[in-house]
Short mmCIF file of C-alpha atoms in Angstrom, two decimals:
data_model
loop_
_atom_site.label_atom_id
_atom_site.label_comp_id
_atom_site.label_asym_id
_atom_site.label_seq_id
_atom_site.Cartn_x
_atom_site.Cartn_y
_atom_site.Cartn_z
CA MET A 1 15.54 18.58 23.90
CA LYS A 2 14.50 14.78 22.92
CA ARG A 3 14.49 13.21 20.15
CA VAL A 4 12.18 10.25 18.75
CA VAL A 5 13.21 8.78 15.65
CA SER A 6 10.78 5.21 13.71
CA VAL A 7 12.66 4.23 11.59
CA SER A 8 10.09 2.24 9.08
CA ILE A 9 10.43 -1.04 6.35
CA GLY A 10 7.34 1.98 3.98
CA SER A 11 7.92 3.74 1.18
CA SER A 12 9.98 6.84 1.86
CA LYS A 13 6.99 9.00 0.07
CA ARG A 14 5.63 9.36 3.86
CA ASP A 15 8.79 10.37 5.84
CA HIS A 16 8.14 13.47 8.09
CA LYS A 17 9.39 15.30 11.10
CA THR A 18 8.09 17.95 13.51
CA GLN A 19 8.26 18.76 17.01
CA ALA A 20 6.15 19.14 20.16
CA LYS A 21 5.83 19.35 23.29
CA ILE A 22 4.97 16.63 25.78
CA MET A 23 3.76 17.09 29.33
CA GLY A 24 5.42 20.78 29.21
CA ILE A 25 9.64 18.63 26.67
CA ASP A 26 10.02 19.23 23.66
CA PHE A 27 9.88 16.31 21.42
CA GLU A 28 11.71 16.17 17.52
CA ILE A 29 9.98 12.60 16.49
CA GLU A 30 10.91 12.23 13.26
CA ARG A 31 9.53 9.29 10.55
CA ILE A 32 12.41 7.35 8.06
CA GLY A 33 11.38 4.79 5.96
CA THR A 34 13.36 2.21 3.80
CA ASP A 35 11.28 1.46 0.51
CA GLY A 36 11.01 -2.36 1.89
CA ASP A 37 14.82 -2.63 1.90
CA ILE A 38 16.20 -3.68 6.09
CA LYS A 39 19.75 -3.95 6.20
CA LYS A 40 19.06 -0.45 5.44
CA ALA A 41 16.56 0.04 8.41
CA ILE A 42 19.51 -1.81 9.98
CA GLU A 43 22.07 0.29 9.17
CA ILE A 44 20.27 3.42 10.08
CA ILE A 45 19.23 2.20 13.66
CA LYS A 46 22.92 1.25 14.10
CA SER A 47 24.48 4.83 13.08
CA LEU A 48 21.65 6.54 15.47
CA ASP A 49 22.13 3.78 18.16
CA GLY A 50 22.67 5.76 21.89
CA LYS A 51 22.70 9.38 20.42
CA VAL A 52 18.28 9.75 20.52
CA ASP A 53 16.22 8.59 22.57
CA ALA A 54 13.59 6.26 21.90
CA PHE A 55 13.50 4.04 18.27
CA GLY A 56 9.91 2.84 16.28
CA MET A 57 9.79 -0.09 14.87
CA GLY A 58 8.01 0.88 12.13
CA GLY A 59 6.39 -0.79 8.89
CA ILE A 60 7.20 -4.82 10.45
CA ASP A 61 5.61 -6.20 14.20
CA ILE A 62 8.36 -7.22 15.68
CA VAL A 63 6.13 -9.28 17.43
CA LEU A 64 2.22 -11.25 16.96
CA TYR A 65 0.39 -12.55 19.59
CA GLY A 66 -1.21 -16.29 19.11
CA GLY A 67 -2.46 -18.83 22.11
CA GLY A 68 -1.55 -16.08 24.79
CA LYS A 69 2.14 -16.16 23.84
CA ASN A 70 4.20 -13.83 21.80
CA TYR A 71 6.47 -14.93 19.03
CA VAL A 72 9.36 -13.29 17.49
CA ILE A 73 8.97 -12.22 13.43
CA ARG A 74 12.15 -14.15 12.38
CA GLU A 75 12.88 -11.01 9.81
CA ALA A 76 12.81 -8.59 12.70
CA ILE A 77 15.78 -10.51 14.82
CA PRO A 78 17.61 -8.43 13.04
CA ILE A 79 16.33 -5.29 13.96
CA LYS A 80 15.71 -5.55 17.22
CA ASN A 81 18.91 -6.43 17.49
CA ALA A 82 20.73 -3.60 15.64
CA ALA A 83 19.61 -1.57 18.62
CA LYS A 84 22.10 -1.55 21.99
CA LYS A 85 21.94 1.43 24.13
CA THR A 86 18.52 3.78 22.86
CA PRO A 87 15.25 1.40 23.79
CA LEU A 88 13.39 0.00 20.46
CA VAL A 89 10.31 -0.37 20.09
CA ASP A 90 7.01 -1.51 17.06
CA GLY A 91 3.99 -0.44 18.79
CA THR A 92 2.46 -2.97 20.32
CA GLY A 93 2.35 -2.08 23.65
CA VAL A 94 0.19 1.03 22.46
CA LYS A 95 -1.78 -1.54 19.89
CA ASN A 96 -2.32 -4.17 23.17
CA THR A 97 -2.86 -0.37 25.46
CA PHE A 98 -4.36 1.79 24.40
CA GLU A 99 -6.63 1.12 21.39
CA LYS A 100 -9.18 -0.62 23.01
CA TRP A 101 -9.10 2.74 25.55
CA VAL A 102 -10.06 4.77 21.99
CA ILE A 103 -12.82 2.08 21.33
CA LYS A 104 -14.41 2.93 25.82
CA TYR A 105 -13.93 6.74 25.32
CA LEU A 106 -15.48 6.51 21.79
CA GLN A 107 -18.93 5.60 23.04
CA ASP A 108 -18.66 7.11 27.09
CA ASN A 109 -18.26 10.62 24.79
CA SER A 110 -20.92 9.61 22.48
CA ILE A 111 -18.97 10.18 19.83
CA ILE A 112 -20.54 6.84 18.45
CA ASP A 113 -21.98 4.53 19.21
CA PHE A 114 -21.17 1.20 18.12
CA LYS A 115 -23.89 -1.23 19.67
CA GLY A 116 -25.42 -3.43 16.13
CA LYS A 117 -22.86 -2.34 14.29
CA THR A 118 -20.22 -3.70 12.22
CA ALA A 119 -17.10 -3.85 12.29
CA LEU A 120 -14.00 -4.63 9.70
CA VAL A 121 -10.76 -5.36 11.41
CA VAL A 122 -8.62 -5.76 8.55
CA CYS A 123 -6.30 -7.79 10.31
CA ALA A 124 -6.44 -8.23 13.69
CA LEU A 125 -3.59 -10.37 15.10
CA ASP A 126 -1.47 -7.97 15.51
CA ARG A 127 -4.31 -5.86 16.71
CA TYR A 128 -6.74 -7.89 18.68
CA LYS A 129 -7.49 -5.92 21.06
CA LEU A 130 -8.88 -3.18 19.43
CA ALA A 131 -10.27 -6.28 17.61
CA GLU A 132 -11.71 -7.14 21.98
CA GLY A 133 -12.51 -3.34 21.96
CA LEU A 134 -14.97 -3.01 18.83
CA TYR A 135 -17.00 -6.71 20.54
CA GLU A 136 -17.16 -5.56 23.80
CA ALA A 137 -18.89 -2.73 22.31
CA GLY A 138 -21.60 -4.63 21.11
CA CYS A 139 -19.29 -4.36 17.30
CA LYS A 140 -20.42 -7.82 15.32
CA LEU A 141 -17.15 -8.49 14.33
CA LEU A 142 -15.52 -9.69 10.35
CA LEU A 143 -11.99 -10.12 11.34
CA GLY A 144 -9.88 -10.26 7.53
CA ASP A 145 -6.62 -10.84 8.55
CA ALA A 146 -7.09 -14.55 6.06
CA LEU A 147 -8.42 -12.45 3.29
CA PHE A 148 -6.28 -9.42 3.27
CA ALA A 149 -2.77 -11.30 4.84
CA LEU A 150 -2.80 -14.27 2.88
CA GLY A 151 -5.47 -13.53 0.13
CA ILE A 152 -7.71 -16.48 0.70
CA PRO A 153 -11.40 -15.93 0.82
CA LEU A 154 -11.72 -16.19 4.95
CA MET A 155 -13.88 -14.16 7.10
CA ILE A 156 -13.55 -14.98 11.08
CA LYS A 157 -17.43 -14.00 12.72
CA SER A 158 -15.71 -14.77 16.20
CA LEU A 159 -13.11 -14.49 18.37
CA LYS A 160 -13.16 -17.67 19.71
CA VAL A 161 -12.26 -18.76 16.31
CA PHE A 162 -10.22 -16.07 15.83
CA TYR A 163 -7.75 -17.66 19.24
CA TYR A 164 -7.62 -20.96 17.25
CA LEU A 165 -6.72 -20.96 14.07
CA ALA A 166 -4.06 -17.49 15.49
CA ALA A 167 -2.27 -20.13 18.03
CA LEU A 168 -2.31 -23.08 15.34
CA LEU A 169 -0.92 -20.78 12.38
CA VAL A 170 0.78 -17.94 13.75
CA PRO A 171 4.15 -20.39 15.09
CA LEU A 172 3.85 -20.49 10.75
CA ILE A 173 3.19 -16.92 10.25
CA ILE A 174 6.81 -15.54 12.02
CA LYS A 175 8.73 -17.94 9.73
CA LEU A 176 7.43 -16.75 5.87
CA PRO A 177 9.28 -13.56 4.74
CA PHE A 178 6.47 -10.56 6.23
CA ARG A 179 6.85 -9.15 2.91
CA MET A 180 4.14 -11.76 1.68
CA LEU A 181 2.26 -10.39 4.27
CA TYR A 182 2.21 -7.09 4.83
CA PRO A 183 1.60 -4.16 2.15
CA ASN A 184 4.49 -1.84 2.69
CA ASP A 185 4.37 0.14 -0.91
CA ASP A 186 2.02 2.49 -1.66
CA LYS A 187 -0.15 0.62 -4.99
CA LYS A 188 -2.83 -0.21 -4.44
CA GLU A 189 -4.96 -3.12 -5.55
CA GLU A 190 -6.19 -2.56 -9.14
CA ASN A 191 -8.00 -5.64 -10.87
CA PRO A 192 -11.35 -6.03 -10.72
CA LYS A 193 -11.32 -9.30 -10.19
CA LYS A 194 -9.44 -8.95 -7.19
CA LEU A 195 -10.32 -6.20 -5.34
CA ARG A 196 -14.40 -7.88 -5.61
CA LYS A 197 -14.06 -10.22 -3.13
CA TYR A 198 -12.66 -7.22 -1.06
CA TRP A 199 -15.50 -4.58 -1.95
CA LYS A 200 -18.34 -7.00 -0.41
CA TYR A 201 -16.87 -6.48 3.20
CA PHE A 202 -16.32 -2.90 2.92
CA GLU A 203 -19.88 -2.22 1.32
CA ILE A 204 -21.08 -4.86 3.75
CA ALA A 205 -19.24 -3.02 6.99
CA ASP A 206 -21.27 -0.04 9.15
CA ILE A 207 -16.89 0.92 10.73
CA ILE A 208 -13.95 -0.70 9.25
CA ALA A 209 -10.35 -0.48 11.72
CA GLY A 210 -6.77 -1.46 11.55
CA ASP A 211 -3.59 -1.04 9.71
CA TYR A 212 -4.14 1.81 7.25
CA LYS A 213 -1.99 -0.01 4.95
CA TYR A 214 -4.81 -2.92 4.01
CA ILE A 215 -7.70 -0.37 3.95
CA GLN A 216 -5.74 2.04 1.14
CA LYS A 217 -4.48 -0.47 -0.71
CA TYR A 218 -8.06 -2.92 -1.25
CA MET A 219 -11.16 -0.37 -0.13
CA PRO A 220 -13.82 0.96 -2.60
CA ASP A 221 -14.08 3.81 -4.36
CA SER A 222 -17.44 4.73 -2.41
CA LEU A 223 -16.68 4.83 1.47
CA GLU A 224 -20.59 7.32 1.54
CA GLY A 225 -21.50 6.66 4.90
CA LYS A 226 -18.93 4.25 5.87
CA ILE A 227 -16.60 5.24 9.87
CA ILE A 228 -12.86 4.51 9.50
CA ILE A 229 -11.01 4.27 12.66
CA THR A 230 -6.97 3.46 12.10
CA ASN A 231 -3.71 5.23 12.15
CA THR A 232 -0.51 6.72 10.13
CA ILE A 233 -2.53 9.64 8.23
CA THR A 234 -1.28 12.41 6.45
CA LYS A 235 -3.04 14.76 4.89
CA GLU A 236 -2.99 13.50 1.54
CA ASP A 237 -4.96 10.20 3.01
CA VAL A 238 -7.13 12.34 4.69
CA GLU A 239 -8.15 14.38 1.57
CA GLU A 240 -8.86 11.29 -0.45
CA LEU A 241 -10.73 9.88 2.12
CA LYS A 242 -12.80 12.87 1.56
CA ARG A 243 -13.03 12.64 -1.78
CA ARG A 244 -14.53 8.82 -1.64
CA LYS A 245 -17.40 10.17 1.01
CA LEU A 246 -15.89 8.29 4.09
CA LYS A 247 -18.35 9.71 7.43
CA MET A 248 -15.83 9.68 9.74
CA LEU A 249 -12.12 9.26 10.67
CA VAL A 250 -11.24 8.61 13.55
CA THR A 251 -6.80 7.38 14.74
CA THR A 252 -6.11 6.31 17.68
CA THR A 253 -3.61 7.97 18.01
CA PRO A 254 -3.28 12.17 18.26
CA GLU A 255 -2.89 14.48 15.94
CA PHE A 256 0.95 15.85 15.03
CA ASP A 257 2.04 18.90 12.53
CA GLY A 258 -1.51 17.15 10.20
CA ARG A 259 -0.57 14.06 11.15
CA SER A 260 -0.87 10.89 13.13
CA PHE A 261 1.91 9.58 13.59
CA GLY A 262 2.04 4.75 14.29
CA THR A 263 1.25 3.91 17.66
CA ASN A 264 5.94 2.91 17.43
CA VAL A 265 6.02 6.41 17.28
CA VAL A 266 3.38 7.38 20.51
CA GLU A 267 4.97 4.55 21.95
CA ALA A 268 8.51 5.79 21.91
CA ILE A 269 7.45 9.16 22.49
CA LEU A 270 6.00 6.45 25.67
CA VAL A 271 9.47 5.58 26.97
CA ALA A 272 11.76 8.01 26.48
CA LEU A 273 8.96 9.74 28.83
CA THR A 274 9.61 7.39 30.98
CA GLY A 275 12.48 5.30 31.16
CA LYS A 276 10.03 2.52 31.38
CA LYS A 277 8.59 -0.52 28.55
CA LEU A 278 4.60 -1.27 28.37
CA GLU A 279 4.26 -4.36 29.29
CA ASN A 280 6.36 -3.18 32.95
CA MET A 281 3.68 -1.26 33.28
CA SER A 282 0.47 -1.88 34.54
CA GLN A 283 -2.84 -0.82 33.37
CA GLU A 284 -3.58 1.78 35.80
CA GLU A 285 -0.63 3.43 34.62
CA ILE A 286 -0.51 3.47 31.27
CA GLU A 287 -4.31 4.79 31.64
CA LYS A 288 -2.76 7.39 34.38
CA LEU A 289 -0.03 7.77 31.63
CA ILE A 290 -2.33 9.22 28.59
CA LYS A 291 -4.27 10.83 31.41
CA GLU A 292 -1.42 13.09 32.72
CA ILE A 293 0.19 14.09 28.91
CA ASP A 294 -4.66 14.40 27.81
CA PHE A 295 -3.24 12.07 24.18
CA LYS A 296 -6.98 11.96 22.23
CA PRO A 297 -7.85 9.46 19.22
CA ARG A 298 -8.21 12.51 16.53
CA VAL A 299 -11.51 12.55 14.56
CA GLU A 300 -12.73 13.89 12.17
CA ILE A 301 -16.76 14.17 10.95
CA PHE A 302 -16.82 14.94 7.05
CA TYR A 303 -20.10 14.90 7.19
#
């Protein structure tokens, strides 16, 4: 049996362990949250290093893309360096390959007609290929990085502008404490004045895409008629979205035991299967592997 462990800076309330058979191989998949404690995450990784087949790193990105380069986030360096024997991945490889493929899959299989729809991508910095896929499928884009990650009331509507700003800002952003950029707790924003500036973009959008933590923190009471494309969803999250009258939920990662794990888990599974990191594989190899494993997005249509 192969063992994959996702160590997350996020809430321990979302911890989960399950088993799955993938390409005829038994896997134990576990998620361990540290409630924002980076030192604890490092300790867990060191204690399991060499004893598991692959680590996923959740709740923090190791790298951000800007201006044609990958930049390592300063706070992630000690986490990355904690694993000496076992490969450690943060899901970037899956985000940069699989998520764009998912949009094409949804379009080609007539699950979603993207043409002419408005897509709000809550944070495109770590999901720029998802944003590209939506644009190429015919969506008008609202890129919410400035608003959702930095609290600046600015919506980027062009990939060209986004890439220009990313090249300027990412070298600075990687030096900030990650907690300033990413909502790692389960707290929802409750200040009506603050929420109003987010809700107007949820209302405009037909499709809301990206990291579920951002969506969950700021989403309005009603999501009637909306489509969400995300991942890292629990059974409780699904029930909450149903109560808010969401029309369709797509998770870019497959479902295991009623839960969609993060991209870091899927990438760790692929590394455990192949012994290769995704950046060392060609696009053709990755797509062939996805077909062999039969990984498909999870699609739930509620009405």
